[in-house]
Coordinates of C-alpha atoms in Angstrom, one line a residue:
Chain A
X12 CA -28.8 18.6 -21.2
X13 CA -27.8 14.5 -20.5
X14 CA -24.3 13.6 -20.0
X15 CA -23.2 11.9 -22.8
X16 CA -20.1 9.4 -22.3
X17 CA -18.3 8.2 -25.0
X18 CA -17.2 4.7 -24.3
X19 CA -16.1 1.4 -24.8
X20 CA -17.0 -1.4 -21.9
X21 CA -14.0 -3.2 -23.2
X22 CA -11.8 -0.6 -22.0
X23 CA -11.3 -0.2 -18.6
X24 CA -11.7 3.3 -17.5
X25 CA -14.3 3.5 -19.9
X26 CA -16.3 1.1 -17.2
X27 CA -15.0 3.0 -14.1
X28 CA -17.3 5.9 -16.0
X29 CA -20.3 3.9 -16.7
X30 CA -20.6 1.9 -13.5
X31 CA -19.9 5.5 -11.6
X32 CA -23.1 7.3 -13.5
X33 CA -25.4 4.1 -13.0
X34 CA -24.5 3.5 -9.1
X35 CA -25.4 7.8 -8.5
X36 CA -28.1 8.0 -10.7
X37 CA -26.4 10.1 -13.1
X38 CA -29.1 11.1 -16.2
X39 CA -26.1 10.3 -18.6
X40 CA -26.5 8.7 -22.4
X41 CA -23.7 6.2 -23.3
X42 CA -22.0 6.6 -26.7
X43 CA -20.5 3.6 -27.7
X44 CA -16.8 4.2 -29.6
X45 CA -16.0 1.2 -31.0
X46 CA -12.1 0.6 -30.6
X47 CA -12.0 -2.5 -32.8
X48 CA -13.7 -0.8 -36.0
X49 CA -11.0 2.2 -34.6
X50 CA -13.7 4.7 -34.2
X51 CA -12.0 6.0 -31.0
X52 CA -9.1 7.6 -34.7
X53 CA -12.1 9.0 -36.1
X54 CA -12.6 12.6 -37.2
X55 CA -16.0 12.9 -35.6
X56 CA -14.7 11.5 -32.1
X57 CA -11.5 13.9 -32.4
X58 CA -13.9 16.4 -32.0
X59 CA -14.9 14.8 -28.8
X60 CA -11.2 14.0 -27.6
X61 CA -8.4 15.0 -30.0
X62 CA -6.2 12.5 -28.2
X63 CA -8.5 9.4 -29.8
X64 CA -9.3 7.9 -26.6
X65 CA -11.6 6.8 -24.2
X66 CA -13.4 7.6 -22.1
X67 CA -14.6 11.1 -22.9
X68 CA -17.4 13.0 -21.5
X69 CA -19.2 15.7 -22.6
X70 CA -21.6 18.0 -20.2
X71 CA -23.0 20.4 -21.9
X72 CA -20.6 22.9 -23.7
X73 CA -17.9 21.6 -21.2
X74 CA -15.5 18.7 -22.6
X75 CA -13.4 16.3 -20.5
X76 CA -11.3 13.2 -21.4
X77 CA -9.0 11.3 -19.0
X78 CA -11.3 8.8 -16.6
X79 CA -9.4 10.0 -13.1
X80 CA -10.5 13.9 -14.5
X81 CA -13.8 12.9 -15.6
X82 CA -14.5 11.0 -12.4
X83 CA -13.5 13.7 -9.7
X84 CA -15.8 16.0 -11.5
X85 CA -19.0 13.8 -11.9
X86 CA -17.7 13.6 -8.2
X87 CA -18.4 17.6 -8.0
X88 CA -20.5 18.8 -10.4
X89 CA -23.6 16.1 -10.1
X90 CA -25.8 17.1 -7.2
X91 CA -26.4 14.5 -4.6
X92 CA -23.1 12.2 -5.2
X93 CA -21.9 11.0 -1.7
X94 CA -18.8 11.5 0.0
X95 CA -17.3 9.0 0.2
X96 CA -16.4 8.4 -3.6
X97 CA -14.0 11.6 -3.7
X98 CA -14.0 13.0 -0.2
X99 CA -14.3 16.8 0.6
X100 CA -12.1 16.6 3.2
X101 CA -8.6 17.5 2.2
X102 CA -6.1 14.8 3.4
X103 CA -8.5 11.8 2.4
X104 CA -9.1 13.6 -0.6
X105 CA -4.7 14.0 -1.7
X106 CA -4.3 10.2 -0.5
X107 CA -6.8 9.1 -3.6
X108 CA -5.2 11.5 -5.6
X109 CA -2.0 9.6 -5.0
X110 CA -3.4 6.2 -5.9
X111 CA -4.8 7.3 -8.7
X112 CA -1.8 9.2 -9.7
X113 CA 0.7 6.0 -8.6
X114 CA -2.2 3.8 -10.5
X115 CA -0.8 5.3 -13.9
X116 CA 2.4 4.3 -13.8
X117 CA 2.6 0.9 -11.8
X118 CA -1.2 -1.0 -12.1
X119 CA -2.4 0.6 -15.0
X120 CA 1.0 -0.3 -17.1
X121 CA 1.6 -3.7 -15.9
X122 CA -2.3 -4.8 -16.1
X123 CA -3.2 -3.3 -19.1
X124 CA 0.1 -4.4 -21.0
X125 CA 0.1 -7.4 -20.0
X126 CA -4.0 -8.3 -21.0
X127 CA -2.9 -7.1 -24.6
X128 CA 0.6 -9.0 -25.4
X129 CA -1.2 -12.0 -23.5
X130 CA -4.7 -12.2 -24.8
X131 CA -6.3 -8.8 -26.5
X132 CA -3.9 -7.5 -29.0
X133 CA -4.9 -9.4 -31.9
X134 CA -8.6 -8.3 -31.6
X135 CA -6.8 -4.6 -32.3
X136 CA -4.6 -5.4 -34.9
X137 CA -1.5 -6.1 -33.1
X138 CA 0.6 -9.0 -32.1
X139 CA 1.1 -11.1 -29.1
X140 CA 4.4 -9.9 -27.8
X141 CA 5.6 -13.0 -24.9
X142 CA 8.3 -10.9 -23.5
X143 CA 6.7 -7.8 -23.3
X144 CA 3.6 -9.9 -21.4
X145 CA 6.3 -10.9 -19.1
X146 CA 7.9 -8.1 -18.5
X147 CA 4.6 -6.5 -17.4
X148 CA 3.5 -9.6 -15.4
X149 CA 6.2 -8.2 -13.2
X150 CA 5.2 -4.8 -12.9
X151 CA 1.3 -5.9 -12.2
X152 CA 2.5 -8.3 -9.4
X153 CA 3.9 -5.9 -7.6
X154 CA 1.5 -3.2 -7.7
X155 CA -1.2 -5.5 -6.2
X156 CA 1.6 -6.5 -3.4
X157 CA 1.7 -2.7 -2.9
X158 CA -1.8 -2.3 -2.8
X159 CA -2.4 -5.4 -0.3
X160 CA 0.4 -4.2 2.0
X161 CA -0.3 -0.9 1.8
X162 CA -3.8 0.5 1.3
X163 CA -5.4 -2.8 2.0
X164 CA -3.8 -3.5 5.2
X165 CA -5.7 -4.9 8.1
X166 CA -8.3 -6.3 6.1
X167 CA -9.9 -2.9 4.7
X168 CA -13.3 -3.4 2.5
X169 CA -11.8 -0.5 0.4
X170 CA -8.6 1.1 -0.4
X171 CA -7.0 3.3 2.8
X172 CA -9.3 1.6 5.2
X173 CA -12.5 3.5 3.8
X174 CA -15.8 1.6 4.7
X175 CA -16.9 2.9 1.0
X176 CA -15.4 2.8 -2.0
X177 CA -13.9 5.9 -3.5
X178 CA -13.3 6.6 -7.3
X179 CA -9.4 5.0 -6.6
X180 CA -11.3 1.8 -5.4
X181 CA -13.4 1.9 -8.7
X182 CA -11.2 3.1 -11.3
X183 CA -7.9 0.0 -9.5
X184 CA -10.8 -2.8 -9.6
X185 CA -12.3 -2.2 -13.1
X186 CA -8.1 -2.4 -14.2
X187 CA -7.8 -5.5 -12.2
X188 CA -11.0 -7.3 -14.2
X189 CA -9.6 -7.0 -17.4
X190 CA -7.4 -9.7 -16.7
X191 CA -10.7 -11.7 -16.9
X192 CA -9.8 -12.3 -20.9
X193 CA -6.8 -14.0 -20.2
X194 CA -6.5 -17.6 -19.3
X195 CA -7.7 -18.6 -16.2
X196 CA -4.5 -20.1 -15.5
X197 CA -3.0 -17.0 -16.1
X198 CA -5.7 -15.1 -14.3
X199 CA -5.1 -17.7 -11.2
X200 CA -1.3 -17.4 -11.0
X201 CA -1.2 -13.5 -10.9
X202 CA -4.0 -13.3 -8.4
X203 CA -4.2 -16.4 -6.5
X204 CA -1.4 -15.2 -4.0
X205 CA -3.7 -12.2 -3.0
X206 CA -6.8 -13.2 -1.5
X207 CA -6.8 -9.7 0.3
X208 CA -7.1 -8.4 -3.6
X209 CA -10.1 -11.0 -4.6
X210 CA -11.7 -10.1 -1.4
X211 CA -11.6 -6.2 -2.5
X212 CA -12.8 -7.1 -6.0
X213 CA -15.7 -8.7 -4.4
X214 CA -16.5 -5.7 -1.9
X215 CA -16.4 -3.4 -5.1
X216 CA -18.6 -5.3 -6.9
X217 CA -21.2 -5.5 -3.9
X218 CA -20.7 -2.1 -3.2
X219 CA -21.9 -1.2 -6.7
X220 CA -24.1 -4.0 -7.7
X221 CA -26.2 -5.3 -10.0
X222 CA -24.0 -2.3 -12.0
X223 CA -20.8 -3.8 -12.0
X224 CA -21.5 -7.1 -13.7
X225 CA -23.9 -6.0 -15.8
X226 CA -21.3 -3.3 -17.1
X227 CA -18.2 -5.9 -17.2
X228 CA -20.5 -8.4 -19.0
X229 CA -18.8 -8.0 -22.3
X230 CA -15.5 -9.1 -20.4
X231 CA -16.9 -12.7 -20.8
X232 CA -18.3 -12.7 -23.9
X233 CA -15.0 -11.8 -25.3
X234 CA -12.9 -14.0 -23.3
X235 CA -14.8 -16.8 -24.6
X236 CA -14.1 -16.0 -28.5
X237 CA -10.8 -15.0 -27.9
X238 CA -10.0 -18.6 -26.5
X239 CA -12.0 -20.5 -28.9
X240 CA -9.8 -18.2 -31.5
X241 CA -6.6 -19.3 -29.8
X242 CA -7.4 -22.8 -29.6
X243 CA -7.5 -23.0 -33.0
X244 CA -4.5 -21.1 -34.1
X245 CA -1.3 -22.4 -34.9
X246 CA 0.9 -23.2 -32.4
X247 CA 3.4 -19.8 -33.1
X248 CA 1.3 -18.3 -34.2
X249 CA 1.2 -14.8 -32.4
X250 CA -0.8 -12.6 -34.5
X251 CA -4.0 -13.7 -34.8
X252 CA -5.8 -11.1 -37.6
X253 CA -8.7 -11.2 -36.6
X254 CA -11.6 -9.1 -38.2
X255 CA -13.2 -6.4 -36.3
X256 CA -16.4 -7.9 -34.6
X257 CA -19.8 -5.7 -34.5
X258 CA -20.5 -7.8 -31.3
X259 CA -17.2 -7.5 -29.8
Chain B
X609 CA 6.1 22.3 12.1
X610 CA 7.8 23.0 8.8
X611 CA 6.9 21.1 5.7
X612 CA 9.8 18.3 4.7
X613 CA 10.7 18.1 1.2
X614 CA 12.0 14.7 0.4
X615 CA 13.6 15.2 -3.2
X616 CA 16.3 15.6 -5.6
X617 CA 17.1 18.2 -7.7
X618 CA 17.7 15.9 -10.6
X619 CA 14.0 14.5 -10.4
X620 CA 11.7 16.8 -12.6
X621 CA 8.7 16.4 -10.2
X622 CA 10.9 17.1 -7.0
X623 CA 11.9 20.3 -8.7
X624 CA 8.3 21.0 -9.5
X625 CA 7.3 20.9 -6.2
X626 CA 10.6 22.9 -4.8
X627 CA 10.0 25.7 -7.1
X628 CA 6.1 25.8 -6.0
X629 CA 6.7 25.9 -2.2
X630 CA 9.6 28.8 -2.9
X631 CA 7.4 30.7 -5.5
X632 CA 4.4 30.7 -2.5
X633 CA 6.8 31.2 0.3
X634 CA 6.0 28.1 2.2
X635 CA 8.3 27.4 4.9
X636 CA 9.8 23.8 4.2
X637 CA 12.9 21.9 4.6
X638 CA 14.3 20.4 1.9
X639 CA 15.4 17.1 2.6
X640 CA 18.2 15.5 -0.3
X641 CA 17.1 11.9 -0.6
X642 CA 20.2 11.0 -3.5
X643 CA 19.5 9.0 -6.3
X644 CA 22.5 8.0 -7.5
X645 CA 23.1 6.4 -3.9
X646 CA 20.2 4.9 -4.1
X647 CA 18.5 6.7 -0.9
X648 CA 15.2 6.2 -2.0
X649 CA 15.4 2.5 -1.8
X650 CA 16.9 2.3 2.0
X651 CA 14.6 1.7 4.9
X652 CA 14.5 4.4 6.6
X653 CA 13.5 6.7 3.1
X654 CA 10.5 3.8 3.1
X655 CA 9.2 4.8 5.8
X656 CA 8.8 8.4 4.5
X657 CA 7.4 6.5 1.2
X658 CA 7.0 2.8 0.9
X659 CA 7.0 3.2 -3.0
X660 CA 10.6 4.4 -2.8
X661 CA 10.6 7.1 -4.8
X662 CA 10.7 11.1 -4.8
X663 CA 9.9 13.6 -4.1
X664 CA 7.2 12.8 -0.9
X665 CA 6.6 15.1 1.5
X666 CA 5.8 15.6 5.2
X667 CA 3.7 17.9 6.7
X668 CA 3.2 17.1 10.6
X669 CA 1.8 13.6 10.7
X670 CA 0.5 13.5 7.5
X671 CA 2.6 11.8 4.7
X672 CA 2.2 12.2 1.1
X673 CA 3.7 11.1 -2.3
X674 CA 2.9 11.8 -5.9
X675 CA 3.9 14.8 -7.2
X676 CA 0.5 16.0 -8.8
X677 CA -1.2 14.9 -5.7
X678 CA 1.7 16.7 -3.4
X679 CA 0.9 19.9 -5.6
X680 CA -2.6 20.2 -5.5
X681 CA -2.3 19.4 -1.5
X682 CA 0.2 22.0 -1.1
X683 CA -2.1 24.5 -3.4
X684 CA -5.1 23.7 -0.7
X685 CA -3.2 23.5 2.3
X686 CA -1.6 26.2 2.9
X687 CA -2.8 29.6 2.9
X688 CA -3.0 32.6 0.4
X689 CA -1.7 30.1 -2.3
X690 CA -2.8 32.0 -5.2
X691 CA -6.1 30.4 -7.1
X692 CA -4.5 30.2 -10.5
X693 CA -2.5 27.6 -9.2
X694 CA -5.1 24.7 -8.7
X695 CA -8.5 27.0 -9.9
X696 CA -11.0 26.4 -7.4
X697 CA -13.2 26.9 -10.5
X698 CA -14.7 23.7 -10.9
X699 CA -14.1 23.4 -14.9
X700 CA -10.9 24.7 -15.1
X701 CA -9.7 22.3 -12.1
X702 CA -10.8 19.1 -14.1
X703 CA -9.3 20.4 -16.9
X704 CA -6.4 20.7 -15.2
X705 CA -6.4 17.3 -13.3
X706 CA -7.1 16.0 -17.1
X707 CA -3.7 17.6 -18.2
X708 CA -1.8 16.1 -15.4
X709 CA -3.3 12.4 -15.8
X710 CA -2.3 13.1 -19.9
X711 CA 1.1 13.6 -18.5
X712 CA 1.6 10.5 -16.6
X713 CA 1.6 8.2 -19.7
X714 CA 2.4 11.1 -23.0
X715 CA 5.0 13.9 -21.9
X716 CA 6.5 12.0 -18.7
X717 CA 6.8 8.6 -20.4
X718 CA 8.4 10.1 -23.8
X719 CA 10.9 12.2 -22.2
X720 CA 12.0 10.4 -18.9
X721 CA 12.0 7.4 -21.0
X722 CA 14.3 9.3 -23.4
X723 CA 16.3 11.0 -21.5
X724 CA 16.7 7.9 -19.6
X725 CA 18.3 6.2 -22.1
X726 CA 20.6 9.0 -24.2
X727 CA 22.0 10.3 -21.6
X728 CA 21.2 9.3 -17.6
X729 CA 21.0 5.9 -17.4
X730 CA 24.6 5.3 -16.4
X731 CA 24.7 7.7 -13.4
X732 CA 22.2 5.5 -12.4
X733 CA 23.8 2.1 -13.1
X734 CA 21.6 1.3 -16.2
X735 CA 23.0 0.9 -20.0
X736 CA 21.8 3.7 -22.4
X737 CA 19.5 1.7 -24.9
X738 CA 19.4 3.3 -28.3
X739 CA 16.1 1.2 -29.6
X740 CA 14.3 2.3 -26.3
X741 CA 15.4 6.5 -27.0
X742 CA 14.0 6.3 -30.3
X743 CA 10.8 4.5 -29.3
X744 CA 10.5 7.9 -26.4
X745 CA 11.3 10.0 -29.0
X746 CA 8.4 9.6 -31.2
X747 CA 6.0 9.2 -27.9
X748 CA 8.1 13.0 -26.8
X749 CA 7.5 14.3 -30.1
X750 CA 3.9 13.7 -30.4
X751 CA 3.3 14.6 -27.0
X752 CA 4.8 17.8 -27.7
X753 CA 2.7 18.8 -30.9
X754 CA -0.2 18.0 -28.9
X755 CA 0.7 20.7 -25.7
X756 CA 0.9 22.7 -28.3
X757 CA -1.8 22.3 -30.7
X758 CA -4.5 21.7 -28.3
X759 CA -3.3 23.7 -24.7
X760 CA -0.8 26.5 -26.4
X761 CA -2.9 27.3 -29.4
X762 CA -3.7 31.0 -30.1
X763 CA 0.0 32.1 -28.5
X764 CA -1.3 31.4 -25.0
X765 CA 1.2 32.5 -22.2
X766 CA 0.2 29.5 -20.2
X767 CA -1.8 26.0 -20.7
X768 CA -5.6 26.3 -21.5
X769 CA -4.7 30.3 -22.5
X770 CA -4.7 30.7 -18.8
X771 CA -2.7 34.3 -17.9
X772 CA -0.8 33.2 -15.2
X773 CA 0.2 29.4 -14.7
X774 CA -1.2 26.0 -12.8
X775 CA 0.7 23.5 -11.1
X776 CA 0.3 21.5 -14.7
X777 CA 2.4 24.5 -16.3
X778 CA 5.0 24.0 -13.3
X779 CA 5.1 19.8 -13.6
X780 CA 5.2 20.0 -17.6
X781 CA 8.0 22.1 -18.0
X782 CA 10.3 20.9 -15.2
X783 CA 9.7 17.7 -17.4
X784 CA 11.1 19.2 -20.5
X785 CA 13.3 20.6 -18.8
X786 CA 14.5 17.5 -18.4
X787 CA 16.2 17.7 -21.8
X788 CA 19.3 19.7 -20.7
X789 CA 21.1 16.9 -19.8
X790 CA 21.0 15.3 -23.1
X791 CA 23.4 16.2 -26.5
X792 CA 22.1 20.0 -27.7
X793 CA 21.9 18.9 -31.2
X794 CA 19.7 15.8 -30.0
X795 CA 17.2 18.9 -27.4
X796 CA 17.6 21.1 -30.8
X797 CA 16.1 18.4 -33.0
X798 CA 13.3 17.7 -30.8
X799 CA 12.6 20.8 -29.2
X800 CA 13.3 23.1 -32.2
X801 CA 10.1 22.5 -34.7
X802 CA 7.8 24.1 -31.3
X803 CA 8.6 27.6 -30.9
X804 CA 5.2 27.6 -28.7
X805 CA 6.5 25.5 -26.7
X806 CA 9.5 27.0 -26.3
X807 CA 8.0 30.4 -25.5
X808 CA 6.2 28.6 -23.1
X809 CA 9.2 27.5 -21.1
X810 CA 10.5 30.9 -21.6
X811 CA 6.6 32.2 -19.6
X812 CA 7.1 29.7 -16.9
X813 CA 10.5 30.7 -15.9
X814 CA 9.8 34.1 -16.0
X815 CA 6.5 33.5 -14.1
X816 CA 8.8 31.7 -10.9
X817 CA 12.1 33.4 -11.5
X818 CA 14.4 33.3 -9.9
X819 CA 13.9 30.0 -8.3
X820 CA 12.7 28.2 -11.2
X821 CA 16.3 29.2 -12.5
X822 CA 18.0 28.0 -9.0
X823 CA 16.3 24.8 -8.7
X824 CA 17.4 23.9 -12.2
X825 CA 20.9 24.8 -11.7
X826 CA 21.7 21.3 -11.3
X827 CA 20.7 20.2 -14.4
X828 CA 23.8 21.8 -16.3
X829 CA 26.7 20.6 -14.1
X830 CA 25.3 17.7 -14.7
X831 CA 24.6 17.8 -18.2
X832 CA 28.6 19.0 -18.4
X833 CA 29.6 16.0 -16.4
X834 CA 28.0 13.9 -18.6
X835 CA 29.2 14.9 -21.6
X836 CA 33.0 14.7 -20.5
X837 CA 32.6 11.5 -19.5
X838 CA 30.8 9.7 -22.8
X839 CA 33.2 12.0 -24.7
X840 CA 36.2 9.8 -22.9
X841 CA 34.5 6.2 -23.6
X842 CA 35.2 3.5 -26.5
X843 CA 32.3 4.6 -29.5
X844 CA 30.5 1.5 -28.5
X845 CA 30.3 1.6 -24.5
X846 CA 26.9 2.3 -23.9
X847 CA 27.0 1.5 -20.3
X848 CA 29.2 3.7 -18.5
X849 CA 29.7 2.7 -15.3
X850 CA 30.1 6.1 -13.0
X851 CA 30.8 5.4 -9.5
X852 CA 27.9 7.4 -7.4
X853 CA 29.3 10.9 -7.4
X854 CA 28.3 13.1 -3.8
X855 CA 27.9 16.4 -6.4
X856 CA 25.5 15.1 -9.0

C-alpha cells in the first residue's frame, strides 16, 4: 500500500517530508491539506492527526504526525534509504537527535514566528504583530549564529561536518526558506551576516536537486502576491483579510 | 569512566534524566550546574554545552545535550536498559519520538511557560507576568486533554496503553510535575478536571519509586520558599527580587 502524506508545501516540515520521499524514491501519494481553506481543523483530517497539523503520514494501518518522527522512520522502515540521512551508528545518530530536538525550541520558533507576524499571517487569518516579529528576529539570529559556530564549523557542506546531508540538515534548511516570503530586505538583513548558512542552503539544495526547488516552488509564488497585497494596503494597516486562495 | 550528569534538580528534564540513570542503575556522577547562579551561562559550563543550558551529559569523550536525545542515548548505550524504555520496535519508537517532538512546543511550552511566570520567575531574576500565565495556561490545558484523550484513553497505565513506561512517560511527567511549585488552588484548577492524568502521575512514580520521589524532593522546599516569600510582598510586586539562594 503507497505512503500517503498529508501536506501542505507552504509549511515547512511539510516540505522536509516531500523532498525526503522524492530524493529516496519513496512510492508515496501526496495529500494536499489546505491550511488557508483550514482543512488541516477538519473532521476528516482529525482522523489523520487529531492535533490538526501537518505533516502527517499514513503507512498502511500505522499513523504518524510530527515531521522529525515521521522522518526517522521513512529513515527505517523504507528499504534502501542511505545512511547518511539518520545514521545507524549511535553517537552520530544522538547528535541529530539533539539538533532536531534544540531545532524546536530555538530555529523553529524564531523562524517560523517571525515569517508569520512579518509576512504570512494575514493569508491565515491573523494579524501582523511588529513586536512579536521582533522579538523572534532575535531568537532566529541566534540560532543560525549557533548553528554557524557550532555544527557548521570549519566550513562543513552539512550539519556536524557530515559530507551528506542528514534529516537535521533537511528538516533546519526547509525552516530557513520560509523566510523567502518576506522582504528581501528583510530576508538580506537576517541572513546576509552568514554566508556559512547561504553556503549550507545551497549544498542542501544540490544535495537533493531538482527536488528541492521544484518542492519550495510555491514559496515564490506566494511571496509575490503577498507583496503586491502589501503594497497596496494602507500604511497601518496590519491585518490584511485576505480570502483563502485555491492557488495559494 | 562514569557518566557526568550536568543538571539541576529544579529543571524538569535534568530530573528526567536523573531518575532514568538511577531507575537503570547506571553509574554516573551527578554534577549541580545552579541555576539561580547562573552556572549554565559561565565558560567553563560552555564548554560542557555551548547552548548553556541543562541538563547535558558526558560520557567519556562524547558530549551530549537535549534531554530527549540524552534519554534515548542513554536507553541505547548502556547495557540491559530495559526495551520498554526506548522500544526497539520500530512503530512504537516513532510513536514515541512523535510524543516527545509534541512535547517540545504543547506540554513543555504551556507549563514551563506558566510556571515560569506564577511562580519562578523571580528566583531567576525575571518579573512574574500575569498576561503571559494565562496565555500558558490555555496552551497547558489543552495540552493536557490531549495526553489524555489520545495517549491515556481506555485507563492506560502508561502512554500509548503501554504496561510499563518510555522515556516520554518519564520526560512528560517530571514536566507536570513541574506544577508543585505553583499556588495549590492554581495546580488544583488545572490539574483537577484530568483524573487520567493524574493516575498517570500516580503509575509513573510508582513505576521509578523511590527515586522518582527523591529527585523531586526539591520541588517542595522550594515551592514552600516561594510561597513565604510572595506571601511577605506589597499585592502588587510582581518581581521579587531573591538574592540567589545556595539551597534552592
Amino acid at each position: 500500500m503507497t505512503l500517503k502524506v498529508y501536506a501542505d508545501r507552504m509549511s515547512q516540515p511539510s516540505r522536509a517530508i516531500i523532498i525526503f520521499c522524492k530524493v529516496n524514491g519513496i512510492d508515496f501519494e501526496e495529500v494536499r491539506i489546505d491550511l488557508v481553506k483550514r482543512q488541516h481543523r477538519s473532521p476528516e483530517f482529525k482522523e489523520i492527526n487529531p492535533m490538526g497539523q501537518v505533516p502527517a503520514v499514513v503507512d498502511g494501518r500505522y499513523k504518524l504526525f510530527e515531521s522529525h518522527a515521521i522522518l526517522s522512520y521513512l529513515s527505517c522502515a523504507f528499504p534502501g534509504i542511505p545512511d547518511h540521512w539518520y545514521p545507524a551508528d549511535l553517537f552520530t545518530r544522538a547528535k541529530i537527535q539533539s539538533i532536531l530536538d534544540w531545532h524546536h525550541t530555538n530555529l523553529r520558533r524564531g523562524a517560523a514566528t517571525f515569517v508569520l507576524n512579518r509576512a504570512l499571517g494575514p493569508a491565515l487569518g491573523l494579524p501582523l504583530n511588529p513586536q512579536a516579529a521582533n522579538e523572534a528576529e532575535i531568537i532566529l539570529r541566534a540560532s543560525l549564529s549557533k548553528i554557524e559556530s557550532l555544527w557548521l564549523k570549519g566550513n562543513a557542506k552539512f550539519l556536524l561536518g557530515n559530507f551528506q546531508p542528514s534529516i537535521a540538515d533537511l528538516s533546519l534548511v526547509c525552516e530557513i526558506m520560509q523566510l523567502e516570503v518576506v522582504d528581501e530586505k528583510d530576508r538580506d538583513r537576517i541572513l546576509g551576516p552568514h554566508p556559512m548558512i547561504l553556503q549550507w542552503i545551497e549544498n542542501v539544495k544540490s544535495a537533493t536537486s531538482p527536488h528541492f526547488e521544484e518542492v519550495h516552488g510555491i514559496l515564490y509564488k506566494v511571496k509575490a502576491r503577498l507583496h503586491s497585497r502589501l503594497a497596496n494596503a494602507k500604511p497601518n494597516d496590519t491585518h490584511l483579510s485576505m480570502k483563502p486562495n485555491p492557488k495559494l
